[in-house]
PDB file of C-alpha atoms in Angstrom:
ATOM      1  CA  MET M   1      90.170  13.943  11.099  1.00 79.00           C
ATOM      2  CA  THR M   2      92.469  16.867  11.852  1.00 86.00           C
ATOM      3  CA  THR M   3      94.187  14.915  14.353  1.00 89.00           C
ATOM      4  CA  MET M   4      94.275  11.940  12.141  1.00 90.00           C
ATOM      5  CA  HIS M   5      96.306  14.374   9.699  1.00 92.00           C
ATOM      6  CA  ILE M   6      98.832  15.732  12.320  1.00 93.00           C
ATOM      7  CA  TRP M   7      99.237  11.964  13.368  1.00 94.00           C
ATOM      8  CA  PHE M   8     100.422  11.498   9.392  1.00 94.00           C
ATOM      9  CA  LEU M   9     102.822  14.315   9.674  1.00 95.00           C
ATOM     10  CA  HIS M  10     104.198  13.402  12.917  1.00 94.00           C
ATOM     11  CA  LYS M  11     104.645   9.828  11.809  1.00 95.00           C
ATOM     12  CA  ARG M  12     106.828  11.171   8.676  1.00 95.00           C
ATOM     13  CA  LEU M  13     108.806  13.501  10.763  1.00 95.00           C
ATOM     14  CA  LEU M  14     109.625  10.404  13.096  1.00 93.00           C
ATOM     15  CA  ILE M  15     111.283   8.793  10.341  1.00 92.00           C
ATOM     16  CA  ASP M  16     112.924  12.101   8.765  1.00 90.00           C
ATOM     17  CA  THR M  17     116.962  11.581   8.102  1.00 89.00           C
ATOM     18  CA  VAL M  18     117.200  14.636   6.244  1.00 88.00           C
ATOM     19  CA  ASP M  19     117.566  16.810   9.421  1.00 92.00           C
ATOM     20  CA  PRO M  20     116.115  15.021  12.393  1.00 92.00           C
ATOM     21  CA  HIS M  21     116.396  17.931  14.664  1.00 95.00           C
ATOM     22  CA  LEU M  22     114.499  20.049  12.531  1.00 94.00           C
ATOM     23  CA  ALA M  23     112.132  17.322  12.321  1.00 94.00           C
ATOM     24  CA  LEU M  24     111.736  17.205  16.313  1.00 95.00           C
ATOM     25  CA  LEU M  25     111.478  21.167  16.202  1.00 96.00           C
ATOM     26  CA  VAL M  26     108.599  21.005  13.618  1.00 95.00           C
ATOM     27  CA  GLN M  27     106.863  18.054  15.552  1.00 94.00           C
ATOM     28  CA  GLU M  28     107.098  20.549  18.907  1.00 95.00           C
ATOM     29  CA  GLU M  29     105.495  23.291  16.500  1.00 95.00           C
ATOM     30  CA  LEU M  30     103.239  21.234  14.730  1.00 94.00           C
ATOM     31  CA  PHE M  31     101.155  20.094  18.345  1.00 95.00           C
ATOM     32  CA  ASP M  32     101.569  23.477  19.732  1.00 95.00           C
ATOM     33  CA  ILE M  33      99.343  24.949  16.375  1.00 94.00           C
ATOM     34  CA  LEU M  34      96.641  21.936  17.163  1.00 94.00           C
ATOM     35  CA  TRP M  35      96.291  22.485  20.714  1.00 95.00           C
ATOM     36  CA  ASN M  36      96.112  26.348  20.134  1.00 94.00           C
ATOM     37  CA  ASP M  37      93.538  25.933  17.634  1.00 92.00           C
ATOM     38  CA  THR M  38      91.777  23.124  19.939  1.00 94.00           C
ATOM     39  CA  ARG M  39      92.186  25.796  22.759  1.00 95.00           C
ATOM     40  CA  ALA M  40      89.947  28.502  20.500  1.00 93.00           C
ATOM     41  CA  ARG M  41      87.670  25.756  19.346  1.00 91.00           C
ATOM     42  CA  ILE M  42      86.621  24.917  22.699  1.00 94.00           C
ATOM     43  CA  ARG M  43      86.139  28.842  23.755  1.00 94.00           C
ATOM     44  CA  ALA M  44      84.099  28.827  20.586  1.00 90.00           C
ATOM     45  CA  GLU M  45      81.708  26.725  22.093  1.00 92.00           C
ATOM     46  CA  GLY M  46      81.025  28.934  24.650  1.00 92.00           C
ATOM     47  CA  VAL M  47      82.268  27.055  27.678  1.00 93.00           C
ATOM     48  CA  ASN M  48      83.481  29.138  30.589  1.00 95.00           C
ATOM     49  CA  GLU M  49      86.809  30.426  30.353  1.00 94.00           C
ATOM     50  CA  LEU M  50      88.058  28.805  33.887  1.00 96.00           C
ATOM     51  CA  THR M  51      87.258  25.241  32.376  1.00 96.00           C
ATOM     52  CA  VAL M  52      89.037  25.803  29.240  1.00 96.00           C
ATOM     53  CA  ASN M  53      92.470  24.113  30.305  1.00 96.00           C
ATOM     54  CA  LYS M  54      90.151  21.167  31.760  1.00 97.00           C
ATOM     55  CA  HIS M  55      88.516  20.235  28.452  1.00 97.00           C
ATOM     56  CA  LEU M  56      91.593  20.683  26.834  1.00 97.00           C
ATOM     57  CA  LYS M  57      93.238  18.080  28.855  1.00 97.00           C
ATOM     58  CA  ASP M  58      90.270  15.936  27.660  1.00 96.00           C
ATOM     59  CA  VAL M  59      90.479  16.244  24.086  1.00 95.00           C
ATOM     60  CA  GLN M  60      94.242  15.663  24.725  1.00 96.00           C
ATOM     61  CA  GLN M  61      93.428  12.404  26.359  1.00 96.00           C
ATOM     62  CA  LEU M  62      91.003  11.606  23.648  1.00 95.00           C
ATOM     63  CA  THR M  63      93.543  12.557  20.886  1.00 95.00           C
ATOM     64  CA  PHE M  64      96.418  10.241  22.536  1.00 95.00           C
ATOM     65  CA  LEU M  65      94.060   7.249  22.624  1.00 95.00           C
ATOM     66  CA  HIS M  66      92.985   7.790  19.155  1.00 95.00           C
ATOM     67  CA  LEU M  67      96.352   7.994  17.637  1.00 95.00           C
ATOM     68  CA  THR M  68      98.045   5.198  19.808  1.00 96.00           C
ATOM     69  CA  HIS M  69      95.333   3.144  18.360  1.00 97.00           C
ATOM     70  CA  TYR M  70      96.536   4.028  14.877  1.00 96.00           C
ATOM     71  CA  ASP M  71      99.998   3.299  16.177  1.00 96.00           C
ATOM     72  CA  HIS M  72      99.033  -0.274  17.127  1.00 97.00           C
ATOM     73  CA  ALA M  73      97.410  -1.135  13.975  1.00 97.00           C
ATOM     74  CA  PHE M  74     100.310  -0.230  11.729  1.00 96.00           C
ATOM     75  CA  GLN M  75     103.124  -1.482  14.248  1.00 95.00           C
ATOM     76  CA  GLU M  76     101.342  -4.844  15.055  1.00 97.00           C
ATOM     77  CA  PHE M  77      99.552  -5.879  12.047  1.00 97.00           C
ATOM     78  CA  ALA M  78     102.368  -4.483   9.856  1.00 94.00           C
ATOM     79  CA  ASN M  79     102.629  -7.960   7.505  1.00 96.00           C
ATOM     80  CA  ASP M  80      99.184  -8.577   7.920  1.00 96.00           C
ATOM     81  CA  ASP M  81      96.790  -6.389   5.267  1.00 95.00           C
ATOM     82  CA  GLY M  82      93.712  -7.921   6.533  1.00 96.00           C
ATOM     83  CA  LYS M  83      93.757  -7.566  10.422  1.00 97.00           C
ATOM     84  CA  ARG M  84      95.538  -3.966  10.128  1.00 96.00           C
ATOM     85  CA  PHE M  85      92.283  -2.952   8.113  1.00 96.00           C
ATOM     86  CA  GLU M  86      89.982  -4.724  10.605  1.00 96.00           C
ATOM     87  CA  GLU M  87      91.782  -2.708  13.380  1.00 97.00           C
ATOM     88  CA  LEU M  88      91.828   0.652  11.596  1.00 96.00           C
ATOM     89  CA  ALA M  89      88.137   0.319  10.690  1.00 96.00           C
ATOM     90  CA  GLY M  90      87.838  -0.495  14.333  1.00 96.00           C
ATOM     91  CA  ALA M  91      89.882   2.676  15.418  1.00 95.00           C
ATOM     92  CA  ILE M  92      87.811   4.952  13.261  1.00 94.00           C
ATOM     93  CA  TRP M  93      84.608   3.420  14.479  1.00 94.00           C
ATOM     94  CA  ILE M  94      85.613   3.804  18.177  1.00 95.00           C
ATOM     95  CA  HIS M  95      87.623   7.106  17.856  1.00 93.00           C
ATOM     96  CA  VAL M  96      86.012   9.039  14.897  1.00 90.00           C
ATOM     97  CA  LEU M  97      82.271   7.947  14.662  1.00 90.00           C
ATOM     98  CA  ASN M  98      82.512   7.892  18.458  1.00 91.00           C
ATOM     99  CA  ARG M  99      81.364   3.754  18.708  1.00 94.00           C
ATOM    100  CA  ASP M 100      78.040   5.067  16.099  1.00 91.00           C
ATOM    101  CA  GLU M 101      76.125   1.420  16.347  1.00 92.00           C
ATOM    102  CA  GLU M 102      74.131   3.007  13.105  1.00 88.00           C
ATOM    103  CA  ALA M 103      77.106   3.286  11.231  1.00 89.00           C
ATOM    104  CA  TYR M 104      77.685   1.697   8.386  1.00 90.00           C
ATOM    105  CA  ASN M 105      80.463  -1.094   7.371  1.00 92.00           C
ATOM    106  CA  ASP M 106      80.842   0.623   3.960  1.00 91.00           C
ATOM    107  CA  GLN M 107      81.297   3.967   5.466  1.00 90.00           C
ATOM    108  CA  LEU M 108      84.036   1.995   7.994  1.00 92.00           C
ATOM    109  CA  LYS M 109      85.899   0.414   4.859  1.00 93.00           C
ATOM    110  CA  ARG M 110      86.021   3.840   3.243  1.00 93.00           C
ATOM    111  CA  LEU M 111      87.533   5.776   5.809  1.00 92.00           C
ATOM    112  CA  ALA M 112      90.080   2.975   6.708  1.00 95.00           C
ATOM    113  CA  ALA M 113      91.117   2.531   3.070  1.00 95.00           C
ATOM    114  CA  TYR M 114      91.610   6.464   3.539  1.00 94.00           C
ATOM    115  CA  VAL M 115      93.724   5.825   6.482  1.00 95.00           C
ATOM    116  CA  GLU M 116      95.682   3.179   4.845  1.00 95.00           C
ATOM    117  CA  TYR M 117      96.398   5.177   1.578  1.00 94.00           C
ATOM    118  CA  GLN M 118      97.479   8.552   3.495  1.00 94.00           C
ATOM    119  CA  TYR M 119      99.767   6.416   5.548  1.00 95.00           C
ATOM    120  CA  VAL M 120     101.349   4.596   2.799  1.00 93.00           C
ATOM    121  CA  ASN M 121     101.386   7.860   0.555  1.00 93.00           C
ATOM    122  CA  LEU M 122     103.095   9.917   3.352  1.00 93.00           C
ATOM    123  CA  MET M 123     105.367   7.469   4.462  1.00 93.00           C
ATOM    124  CA  HIS M 124     106.503   5.682   1.563  1.00 92.00           C
ATOM    125  CA  GLY M 125     105.377   7.821  -1.723  1.00 91.00           C
ATOM    126  CA  VAL M 126     106.407  11.677  -0.780  1.00 91.00           C
ATOM    127  CA  PRO M 127     109.730  12.457  -1.551  1.00 92.00           C
ATOM    128  CA  ASP M 128     111.438  14.436   0.960  1.00 92.00           C
ATOM    129  CA  GLU M 129     112.082  17.389  -1.114  1.00 91.00           C
ATOM    130  CA  TYR M 130     108.411  17.477  -1.556  1.00 91.00           C
ATOM    131  CA  PHE M 131     107.540  16.725   1.884  1.00 92.00           C
ATOM    132  CA  TRP M 132     110.061  19.686   3.499  1.00 92.00           C
ATOM    133  CA  GLU M 133     108.445  22.190   1.010  1.00 91.00           C
ATOM    134  CA  GLY M 134     104.769  21.520   2.213  1.00 89.00           C
ATOM    135  CA  ARG M 135     104.021  19.838  -1.003  1.00 88.00           C
ATOM    136  CA  VAL M 136     102.434  16.975   0.458  1.00 89.00           C
ATOM    137  CA  PRO M 137      99.744  15.505  -2.141  1.00 88.00           C
ATOM    138  CA  TRP M 138      97.149  14.241   0.529  1.00 89.00           C
ATOM    139  CA  GLY M 139      94.869  12.049  -1.267  1.00 87.00           C
ATOM    140  CA  ASP M 140      90.811  12.790  -1.858  1.00 85.00           C
ATOM    141  CA  ILE M 141      88.441  12.134   1.043  1.00 81.00           C
ATOM    142  CA  PRO M 142      86.318   9.170   0.711  1.00 84.00           C
ATOM    143  CA  VAL M 143      83.032   9.779  -1.095  1.00 81.00           C
ATOM    144  CA  PHE M 144      80.012   8.399   0.482  1.00 80.00           C
ATOM    145  CA  THR M 145      77.709   8.151  -2.508  1.00 80.00           C
ATOM    146  CA  ASP M 146      76.544   4.940  -3.438  1.00 84.00           C
ATOM    147  CA  MET M 147      76.703   3.765   0.262  1.00 85.00           C
ATOM    148  CA  LYS M 148      75.043   0.285   1.265  1.00 87.00           C
ATOM    149  CA  ASP M 149      73.701  -0.478   4.248  1.00 87.00           C
ATOM    150  CA  ASN M 150      75.107  -3.406   6.749  1.00 89.00           C
ATOM    151  CA  ASP M 151      72.994  -5.948   4.828  1.00 88.00           C
ATOM    152  CA  GLY M 152      74.455  -4.696   1.242  1.00 87.00           C
ATOM    153  CA  LYS M 153      71.328  -2.680   0.157  1.00 88.00           C
ATOM    154  CA  ALA M 154      71.621   0.713  -1.615  1.00 87.00           C
ATOM    155  CA  LEU M 155      70.857   3.407   0.892  1.00 81.00           C
ATOM    156  CA  ASP M 156      67.568   4.916   0.036  1.00 74.00           C
ATOM    157  CA  ASP M 157      68.328   8.230   1.396  1.00 68.00           C
ATOM    158  CA  PRO M 158      72.071   9.009   0.866  1.00 60.00           C
ATOM    159  CA  VAL M 159      73.842  11.864   2.931  1.00 57.00           C
ATOM    160  CA  THR M 160      74.266  14.808   1.014  1.00 54.00           C
ATOM    161  CA  GLU M 161      75.032  17.199   3.965  1.00 53.00           C
ATOM    162  CA  VAL M 162      77.206  16.809   7.124  1.00 51.00           C
ATOM    163  CA  GLU M 163      75.827  18.733  10.094  1.00 54.00           C
ATOM    164  CA  GLY M 164      78.311  21.542  11.229  1.00 55.00           C
ATOM    165  CA  LEU M 165      79.716  21.879   8.139  1.00 55.00           C
ATOM    166  CA  GLU M 166      79.180  25.001   5.723  1.00 68.00           C
ATOM    167  CA  SER M 167      79.594  25.828   1.892  1.00 74.00           C
ATOM    168  CA  LEU M 168      82.146  28.792   1.418  1.00 83.00           C
ATOM    169  CA  PRO M 169      83.104  30.057  -2.107  1.00 86.00           C
ATOM    170  CA  GLU M 170      86.478  29.291  -3.129  1.00 87.00           C
ATOM    171  CA  PRO M 171      89.233  30.191  -2.168  1.00 89.00           C
ATOM    172  CA  TRP M 172      87.397  31.049   1.187  1.00 89.00           C
ATOM    173  CA  VAL M 173      88.013  29.224   4.729  1.00 86.00           C
ATOM    174  CA  LYS M 174      86.481  29.648   8.070  1.00 86.00           C
ATOM    175  CA  THR M 175      88.849  29.921  10.822  1.00 85.00           C
ATOM    176  CA  LEU M 176      89.210  31.193  14.392  1.00 82.00           C
ATOM    177  CA  THR M 177      90.699  33.545  16.629  1.00 84.00           C
ATOM    178  CA  ASP M 178      92.601  32.539  19.704  1.00 79.00           C
ATOM    179  CA  ALA M 179      89.700  33.849  21.673  1.00 79.00           C
ATOM    180  CA  GLY M 180      87.557  31.253  19.739  1.00 78.00           C
ATOM    181  CA  SER M 181      85.438  33.908  17.321  1.00 85.00           C
ATOM    182  CA  PRO M 182      85.016  32.898  13.537  1.00 86.00           C
ATOM    183  CA  TYR M 183      86.237  34.741  10.691  1.00 89.00           C
ATOM    184  CA  TYR M 184      86.815  34.287   7.103  1.00 91.00           C
ATOM    185  CA  TRP M 185      89.986  33.973   5.069  1.00 91.00           C
ATOM    186  CA  ASN M 186      90.497  34.330   1.200  1.00 91.00           C
ATOM    187  CA  THR M 187      93.818  31.935   0.907  1.00 89.00           C
ATOM    188  CA  ASP M 188      94.247  33.613  -2.516  1.00 91.00           C
ATOM    189  CA  THR M 189      94.134  37.342  -1.564  1.00 93.00           C
ATOM    190  CA  ASN M 190      95.166  37.023   1.891  1.00 92.00           C
ATOM    191  CA  THR M 191      92.355  38.909   2.981  1.00 92.00           C
ATOM    192  CA  THR M 192      89.975  38.256   5.967  1.00 93.00           C
ATOM    193  CA  SER M 193      86.484  39.447   6.742  1.00 93.00           C
ATOM    194  CA  TRP M 194      84.071  38.993   9.883  1.00 93.00           C
ATOM    195  CA  LYS M 195      81.199  38.471   7.581  1.00 92.00           C
ATOM    196  CA  LYS M 196      80.550  35.195   5.865  1.00 90.00           C
ATOM    197  CA  PRO M 197      81.354  35.402   2.327  1.00 90.00           C
ATOM    198  CA  THR M 198      78.560  34.342  -0.345  1.00 83.00           C
ATOM    199  CA  LEU M 199      78.458  31.849  -2.839  1.00 72.00           C
TER     200      LEU M 199
END
């Protein structure tokens, strides 16, 4: 999902008329930050240091395929909402859900609607002034309650937790050092801690 949001910002910067040179510099910095963060996440997985760059290259290739699939959906089907929506759902199924055969159509539709909304909002709804001040009003992430299976029946056992995500008290966020070690950052006070804050 991170790369999806980088793509949204990238697309907005491509059409910038306020300062195209600055927009280009911001794009370069944005991708530098993404790849540095990705490298830290690879290291956090404990891979051999000699293979970090190989893994980074693999991630970059997958990211390129992911983002060009969105480009295809919005360019090829710019005037066909239905086909564009189907293509976005397909891109999400392939690149976000990793071709999960057990994924629900309801889930895909909600994620595709999220991508469509974010794209339209960022490209056409956010004033230049807000964008350049970093005040991007991202839409809410999809809610996955009241989901239906692929036969249209309500799910008996709704998903309430997502593996790999941890709950932290506001305003704490988990981040990584360049070496891949996790630490916690309080975005209000700008303090950091190696110990996980408690709820």
